[in-house]
mmCIF file of C-alpha atoms in Angstrom:
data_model
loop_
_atom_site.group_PDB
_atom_site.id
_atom_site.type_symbol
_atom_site.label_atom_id
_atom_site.label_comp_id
_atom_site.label_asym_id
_atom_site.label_seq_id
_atom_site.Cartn_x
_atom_site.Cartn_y
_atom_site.Cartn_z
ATOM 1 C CA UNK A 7 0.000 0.000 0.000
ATOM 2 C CA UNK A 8 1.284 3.467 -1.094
ATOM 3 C CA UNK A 9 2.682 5.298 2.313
ATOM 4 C CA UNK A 10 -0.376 8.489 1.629
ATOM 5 C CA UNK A 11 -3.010 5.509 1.752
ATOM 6 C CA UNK A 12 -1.648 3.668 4.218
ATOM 7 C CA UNK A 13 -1.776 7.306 6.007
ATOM 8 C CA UNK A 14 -5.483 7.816 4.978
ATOM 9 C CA UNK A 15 -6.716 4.650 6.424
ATOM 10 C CA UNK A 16 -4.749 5.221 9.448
ATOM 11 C CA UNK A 17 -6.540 7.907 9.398
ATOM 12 C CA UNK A 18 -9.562 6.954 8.858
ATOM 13 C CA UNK A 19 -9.269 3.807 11.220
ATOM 14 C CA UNK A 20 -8.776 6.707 14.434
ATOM 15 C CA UNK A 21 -12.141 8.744 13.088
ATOM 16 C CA UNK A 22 -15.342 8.383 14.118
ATOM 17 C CA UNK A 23 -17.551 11.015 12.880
ATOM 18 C CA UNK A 24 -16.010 11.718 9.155
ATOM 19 C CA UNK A 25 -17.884 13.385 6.536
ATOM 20 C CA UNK A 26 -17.880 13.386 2.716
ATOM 21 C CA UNK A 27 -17.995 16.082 0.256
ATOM 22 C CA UNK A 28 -17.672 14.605 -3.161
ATOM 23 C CA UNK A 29 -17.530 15.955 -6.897
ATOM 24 C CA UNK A 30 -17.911 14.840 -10.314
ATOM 25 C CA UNK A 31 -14.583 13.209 -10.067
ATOM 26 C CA UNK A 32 -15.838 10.460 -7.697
ATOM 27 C CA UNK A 33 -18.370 9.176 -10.791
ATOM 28 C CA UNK A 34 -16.042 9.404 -13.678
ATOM 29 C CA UNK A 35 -14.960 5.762 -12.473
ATOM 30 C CA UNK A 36 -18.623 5.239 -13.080
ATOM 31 C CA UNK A 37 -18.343 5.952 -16.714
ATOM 32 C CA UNK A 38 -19.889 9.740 -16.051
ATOM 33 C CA UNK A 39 -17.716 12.235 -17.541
ATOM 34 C CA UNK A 40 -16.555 15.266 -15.353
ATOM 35 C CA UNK A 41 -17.358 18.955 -16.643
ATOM 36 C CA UNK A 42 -14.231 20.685 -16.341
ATOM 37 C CA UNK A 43 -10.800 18.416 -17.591
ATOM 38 C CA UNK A 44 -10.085 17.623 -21.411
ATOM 39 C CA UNK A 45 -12.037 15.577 -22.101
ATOM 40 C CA UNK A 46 -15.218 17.307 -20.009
ATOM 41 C CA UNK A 47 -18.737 18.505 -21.132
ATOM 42 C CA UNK A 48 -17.458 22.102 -20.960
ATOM 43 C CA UNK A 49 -14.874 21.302 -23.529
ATOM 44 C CA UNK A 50 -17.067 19.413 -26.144
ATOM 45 C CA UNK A 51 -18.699 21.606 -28.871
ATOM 46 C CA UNK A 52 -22.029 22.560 -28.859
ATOM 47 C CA UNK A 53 -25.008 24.853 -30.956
ATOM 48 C CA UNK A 54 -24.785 26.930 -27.892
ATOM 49 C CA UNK A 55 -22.037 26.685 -24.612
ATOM 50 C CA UNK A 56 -23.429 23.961 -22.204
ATOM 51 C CA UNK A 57 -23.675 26.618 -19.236
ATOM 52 C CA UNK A 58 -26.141 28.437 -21.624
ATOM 53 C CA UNK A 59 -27.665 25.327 -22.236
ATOM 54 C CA UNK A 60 -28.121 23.898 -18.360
ATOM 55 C CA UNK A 61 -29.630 27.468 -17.394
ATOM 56 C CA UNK A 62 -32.821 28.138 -16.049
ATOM 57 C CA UNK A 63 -33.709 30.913 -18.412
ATOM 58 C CA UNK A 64 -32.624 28.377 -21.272
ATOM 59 C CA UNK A 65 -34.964 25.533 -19.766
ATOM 60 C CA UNK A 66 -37.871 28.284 -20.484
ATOM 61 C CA UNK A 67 -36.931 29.264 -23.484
ATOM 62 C CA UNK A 68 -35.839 26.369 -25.433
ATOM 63 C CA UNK A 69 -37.086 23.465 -23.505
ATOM 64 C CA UNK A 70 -36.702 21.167 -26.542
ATOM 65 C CA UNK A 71 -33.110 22.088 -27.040
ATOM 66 C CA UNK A 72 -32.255 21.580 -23.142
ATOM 67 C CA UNK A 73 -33.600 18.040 -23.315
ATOM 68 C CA UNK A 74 -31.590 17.035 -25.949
ATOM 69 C CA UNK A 75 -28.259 18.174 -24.244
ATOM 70 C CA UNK A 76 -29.556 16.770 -20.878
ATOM 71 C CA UNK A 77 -30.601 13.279 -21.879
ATOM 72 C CA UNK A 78 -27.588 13.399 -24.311
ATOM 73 C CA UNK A 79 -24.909 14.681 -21.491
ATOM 74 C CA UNK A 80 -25.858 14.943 -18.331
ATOM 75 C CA UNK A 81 -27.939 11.421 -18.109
ATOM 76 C CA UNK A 82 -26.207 7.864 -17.762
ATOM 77 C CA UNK A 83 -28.667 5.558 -16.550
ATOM 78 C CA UNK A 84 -26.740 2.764 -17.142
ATOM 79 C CA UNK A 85 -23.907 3.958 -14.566
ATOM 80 C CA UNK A 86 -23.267 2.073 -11.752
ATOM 81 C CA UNK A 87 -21.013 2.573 -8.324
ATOM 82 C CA UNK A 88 -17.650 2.284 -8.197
ATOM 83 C CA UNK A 89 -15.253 1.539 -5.193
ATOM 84 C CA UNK A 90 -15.925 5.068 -4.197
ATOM 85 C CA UNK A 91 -19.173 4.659 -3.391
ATOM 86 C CA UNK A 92 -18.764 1.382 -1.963
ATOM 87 C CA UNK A 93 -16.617 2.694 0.533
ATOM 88 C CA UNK A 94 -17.952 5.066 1.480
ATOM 89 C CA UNK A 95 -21.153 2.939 1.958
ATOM 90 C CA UNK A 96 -19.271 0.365 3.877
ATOM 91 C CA UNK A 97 -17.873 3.343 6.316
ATOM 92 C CA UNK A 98 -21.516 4.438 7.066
ATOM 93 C CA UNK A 99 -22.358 0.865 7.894
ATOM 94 C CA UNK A 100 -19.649 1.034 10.260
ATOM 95 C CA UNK A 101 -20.748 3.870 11.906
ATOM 96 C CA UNK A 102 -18.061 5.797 11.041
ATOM 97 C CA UNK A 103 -19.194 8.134 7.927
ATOM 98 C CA UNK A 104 -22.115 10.235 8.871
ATOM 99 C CA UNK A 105 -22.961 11.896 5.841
ATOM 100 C CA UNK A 106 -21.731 11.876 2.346
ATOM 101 C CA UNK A 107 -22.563 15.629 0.757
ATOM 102 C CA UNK A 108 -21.882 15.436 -2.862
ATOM 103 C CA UNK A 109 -22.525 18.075 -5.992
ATOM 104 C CA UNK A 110 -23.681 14.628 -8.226
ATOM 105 C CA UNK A 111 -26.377 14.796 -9.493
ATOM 106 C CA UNK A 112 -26.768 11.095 -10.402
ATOM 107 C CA UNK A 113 -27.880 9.188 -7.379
ATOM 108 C CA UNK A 114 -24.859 6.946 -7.255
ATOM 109 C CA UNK A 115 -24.215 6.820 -3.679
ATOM 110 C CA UNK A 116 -28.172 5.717 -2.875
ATOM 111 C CA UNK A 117 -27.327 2.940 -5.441
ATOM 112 C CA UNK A 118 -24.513 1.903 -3.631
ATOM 113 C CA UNK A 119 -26.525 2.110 -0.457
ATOM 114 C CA UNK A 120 -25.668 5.242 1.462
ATOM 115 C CA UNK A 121 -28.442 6.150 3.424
ATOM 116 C CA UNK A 122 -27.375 10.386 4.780
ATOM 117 C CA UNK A 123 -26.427 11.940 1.443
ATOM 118 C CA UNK A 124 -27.405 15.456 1.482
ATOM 119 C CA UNK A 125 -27.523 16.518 -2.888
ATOM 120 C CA UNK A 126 -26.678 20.157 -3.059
ATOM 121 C CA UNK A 127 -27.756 20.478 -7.020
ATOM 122 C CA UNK A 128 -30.495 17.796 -6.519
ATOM 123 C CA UNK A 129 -31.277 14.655 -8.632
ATOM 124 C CA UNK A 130 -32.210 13.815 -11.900
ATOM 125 C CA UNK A 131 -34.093 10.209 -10.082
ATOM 126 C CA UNK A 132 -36.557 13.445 -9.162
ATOM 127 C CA UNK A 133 -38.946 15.036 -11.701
ATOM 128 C CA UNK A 134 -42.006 16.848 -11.107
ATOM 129 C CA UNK A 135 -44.762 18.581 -13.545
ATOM 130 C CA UNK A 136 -44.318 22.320 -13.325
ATOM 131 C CA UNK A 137 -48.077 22.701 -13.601
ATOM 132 C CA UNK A 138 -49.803 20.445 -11.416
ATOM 133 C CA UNK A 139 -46.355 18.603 -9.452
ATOM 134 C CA UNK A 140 -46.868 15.313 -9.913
ATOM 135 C CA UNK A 141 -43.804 13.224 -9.385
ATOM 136 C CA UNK A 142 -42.118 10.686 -12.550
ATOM 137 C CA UNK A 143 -39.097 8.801 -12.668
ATOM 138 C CA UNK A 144 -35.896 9.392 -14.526
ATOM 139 C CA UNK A 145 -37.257 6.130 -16.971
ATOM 140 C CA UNK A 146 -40.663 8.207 -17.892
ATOM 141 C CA UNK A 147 -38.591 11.123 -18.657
ATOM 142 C CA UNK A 148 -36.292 9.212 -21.045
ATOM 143 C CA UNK A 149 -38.750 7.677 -22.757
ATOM 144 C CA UNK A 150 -40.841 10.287 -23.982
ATOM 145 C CA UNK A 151 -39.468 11.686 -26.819
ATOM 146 C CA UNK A 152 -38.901 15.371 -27.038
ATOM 147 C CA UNK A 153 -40.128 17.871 -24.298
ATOM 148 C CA UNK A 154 -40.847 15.323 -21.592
ATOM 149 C CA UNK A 155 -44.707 16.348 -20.419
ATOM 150 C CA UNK A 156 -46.963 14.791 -17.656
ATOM 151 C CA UNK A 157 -49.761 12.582 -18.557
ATOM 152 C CA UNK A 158 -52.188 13.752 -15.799
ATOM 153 C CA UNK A 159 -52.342 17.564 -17.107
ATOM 154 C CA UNK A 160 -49.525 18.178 -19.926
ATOM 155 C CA UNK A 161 -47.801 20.226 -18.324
ATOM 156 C CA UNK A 162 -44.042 20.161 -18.638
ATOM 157 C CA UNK A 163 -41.834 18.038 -16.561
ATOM 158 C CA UNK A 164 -38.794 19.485 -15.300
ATOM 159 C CA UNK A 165 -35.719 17.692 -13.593
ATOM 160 C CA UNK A 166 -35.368 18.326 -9.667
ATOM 161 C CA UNK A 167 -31.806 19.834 -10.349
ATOM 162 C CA UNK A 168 -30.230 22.783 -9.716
ATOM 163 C CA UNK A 169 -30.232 24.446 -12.985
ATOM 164 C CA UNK A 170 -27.749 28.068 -13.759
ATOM 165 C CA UNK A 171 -29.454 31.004 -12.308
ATOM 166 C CA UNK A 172 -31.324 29.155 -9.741
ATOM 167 C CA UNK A 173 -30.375 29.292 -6.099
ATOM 168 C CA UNK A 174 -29.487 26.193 -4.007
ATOM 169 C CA UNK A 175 -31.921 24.612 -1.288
ATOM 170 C CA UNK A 176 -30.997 26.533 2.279
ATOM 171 C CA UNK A 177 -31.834 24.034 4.254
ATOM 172 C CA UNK A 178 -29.336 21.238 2.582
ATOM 173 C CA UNK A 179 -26.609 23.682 2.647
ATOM 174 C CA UNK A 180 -27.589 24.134 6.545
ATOM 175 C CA UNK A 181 -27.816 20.450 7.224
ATOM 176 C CA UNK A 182 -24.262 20.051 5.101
ATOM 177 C CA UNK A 183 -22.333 23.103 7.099
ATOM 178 C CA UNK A 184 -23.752 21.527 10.277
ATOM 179 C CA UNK A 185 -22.650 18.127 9.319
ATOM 180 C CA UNK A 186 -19.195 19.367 8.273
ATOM 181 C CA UNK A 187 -18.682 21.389 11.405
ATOM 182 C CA UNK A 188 -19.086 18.922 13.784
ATOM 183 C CA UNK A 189 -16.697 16.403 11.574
ATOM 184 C CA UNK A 190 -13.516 14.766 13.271
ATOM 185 C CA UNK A 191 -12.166 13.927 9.915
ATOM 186 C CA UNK A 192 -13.386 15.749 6.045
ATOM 187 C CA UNK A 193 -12.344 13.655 2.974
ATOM 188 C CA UNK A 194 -12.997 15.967 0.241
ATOM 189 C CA UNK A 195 -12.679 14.276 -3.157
ATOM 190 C CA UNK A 196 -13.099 14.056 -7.285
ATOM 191 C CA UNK A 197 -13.904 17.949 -7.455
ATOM 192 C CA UNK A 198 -11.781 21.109 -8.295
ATOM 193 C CA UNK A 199 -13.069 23.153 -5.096
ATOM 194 C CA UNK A 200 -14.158 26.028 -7.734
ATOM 195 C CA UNK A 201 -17.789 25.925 -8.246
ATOM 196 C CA UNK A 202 -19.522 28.317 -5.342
ATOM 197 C CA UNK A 203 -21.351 28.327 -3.169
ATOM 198 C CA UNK A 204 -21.074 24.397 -2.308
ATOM 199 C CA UNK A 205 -16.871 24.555 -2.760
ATOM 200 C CA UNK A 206 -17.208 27.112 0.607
ATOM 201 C CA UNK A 207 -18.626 24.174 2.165
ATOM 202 C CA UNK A 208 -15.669 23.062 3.453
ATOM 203 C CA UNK A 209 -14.392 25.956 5.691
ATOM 204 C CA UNK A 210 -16.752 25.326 8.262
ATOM 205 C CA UNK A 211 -14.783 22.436 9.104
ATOM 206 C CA UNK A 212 -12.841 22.949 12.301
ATOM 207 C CA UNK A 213 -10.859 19.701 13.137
ATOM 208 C CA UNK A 214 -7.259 18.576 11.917
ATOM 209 C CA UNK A 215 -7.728 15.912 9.515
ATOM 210 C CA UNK A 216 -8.563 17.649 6.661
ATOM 211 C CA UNK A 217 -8.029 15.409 3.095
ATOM 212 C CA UNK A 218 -7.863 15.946 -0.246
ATOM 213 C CA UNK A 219 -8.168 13.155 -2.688
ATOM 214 C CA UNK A 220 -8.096 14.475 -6.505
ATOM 215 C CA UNK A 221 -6.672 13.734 -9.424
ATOM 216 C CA UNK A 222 -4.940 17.350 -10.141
ATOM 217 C CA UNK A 223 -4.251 20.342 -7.454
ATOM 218 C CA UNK A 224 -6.887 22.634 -6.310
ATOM 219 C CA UNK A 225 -6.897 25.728 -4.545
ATOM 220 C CA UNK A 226 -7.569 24.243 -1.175
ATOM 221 C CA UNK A 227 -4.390 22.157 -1.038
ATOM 222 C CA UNK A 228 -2.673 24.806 1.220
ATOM 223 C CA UNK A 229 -4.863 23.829 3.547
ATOM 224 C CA UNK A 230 -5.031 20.129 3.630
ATOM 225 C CA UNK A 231 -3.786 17.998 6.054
ATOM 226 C CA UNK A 232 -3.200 15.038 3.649
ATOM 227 C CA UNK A 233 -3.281 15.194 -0.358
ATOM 228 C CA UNK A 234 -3.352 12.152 -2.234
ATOM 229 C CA UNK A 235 -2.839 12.278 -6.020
ATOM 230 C CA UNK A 236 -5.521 9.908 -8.109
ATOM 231 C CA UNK A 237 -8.742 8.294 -8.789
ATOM 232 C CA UNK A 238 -10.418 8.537 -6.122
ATOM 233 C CA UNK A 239 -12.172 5.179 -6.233
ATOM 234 C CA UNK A 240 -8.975 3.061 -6.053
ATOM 235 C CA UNK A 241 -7.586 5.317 -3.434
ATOM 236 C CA UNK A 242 -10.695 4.940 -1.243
ATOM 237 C CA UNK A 243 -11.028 1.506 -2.106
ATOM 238 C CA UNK A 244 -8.015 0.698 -0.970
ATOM 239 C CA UNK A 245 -7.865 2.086 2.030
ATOM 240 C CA UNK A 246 -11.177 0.519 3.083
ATOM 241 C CA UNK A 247 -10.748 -2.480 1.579
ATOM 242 C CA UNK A 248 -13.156 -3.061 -1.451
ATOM 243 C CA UNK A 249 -11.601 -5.283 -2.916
#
């Protein structure tokens, strides 16, 4: 085992109240491609730039368009965990974890099991009629074709996601700060710590045992107690032991 991993689990093994706060790097394992490296959504060409095209004002204005990029490039049903989530599963069931707080969007770590995972931009597993709010699945989304609409009242069905322009729910990013606060131990992994406000998350912490897990530096590294370089999945998995 490489000497920072053997570190982490050390680490990890004298914790008891650690907390997670995860970014699209933990899913690329998964098959879900990041926004921001090479080969990310952001760097892909487009009609129109995929912020534009994730917006809220572009969701009401060219709802057709939106649901072509977002079933397209932001959906992967067929994705399943990786060692990341497992992990990080297996340290809840130990009572060790107590939350994992994650900017995915793709409901990964409930597959995997995790039971406290606090979404701050949402889900698309959650979809709701703008008109009358009925709930559907991601699976009666994807197969309508075109502007996905609800068969009780047509009205259109929108993903429960945190779209540009549209403000994060309060009380997650309460329940997260709280969570992160009161931590012994904060792995923060798979995300570049630039995207505000959930990359601010992470100076409520308090304690000494602060770890960042990423494939590339971030801003934050200053003021990390441990860095480990790499995926994230076989670093975790390792030092848990999914095997």
């Amino acid at each position: 085992m490489r000497e920072d991993i053997k570190k982490l689990a050390e680490l990890i093994e004298n914790s008891s109240n650690i907390v997670f706060f995860g970014g699209a790097g933990v899913s690329t394992e998964s098959g879900v491609p990041d926004f921001r490296s090479q080969d990310g959504i952001y760097n892909q060409k487009y009609k129109y730039p995929p912020e534009m095209m994730i917006s809220h004002s572009f969701f009401m204005r060219d709802t057709e368009e939106f649901y072509r990029f977002y079933k397209d490039r932001m959906v992967y049903p067929e994705a399943r965990p990786n060692k990341a989530h497992l992990a990080l599963y297996k340290l809840e069931q130990e009572g060790k974890l107590k939350a994992v707080i994650t900017q995915n969007i793709d409901g990964l770590h409930q597959m995997a099991g995790s039971k406290e995972v606090l979404e701050l931009h949402g889900s698309i597993l959650r979809n709701h009629c703008m008109n009358c709010g009925k709930s559907f699945s991601l699976s009666e989304v994807m197969e309508q074709e075109g502007v996905p609409r609800c068969d009780v009242c047509g009205g259109i069905i929108k993903p429960d996601v945190v779209l540009y322009e549209e403000s994060l729910d309060m009380g997650i990013m309460r329940r997260a700060a709280e969570y992160i606060s009161r931590a012994d131990m904060l792995i923060v992994g798979g995300t570049s710590l630039v995207v505000y406000p959930a990359a601010g998350m992470i100076d409520y912490y308090n304690g000494d045992k602060l770890v960042l897990i990423n494939r590339d530096a971030t801003k934050r590294d200053g003021a990390a107690d441990l860095i480990i370089r790499g995926n994230i999945g076989e670093v975790l998995g390792e030092a848990v032991g999914i095997v």
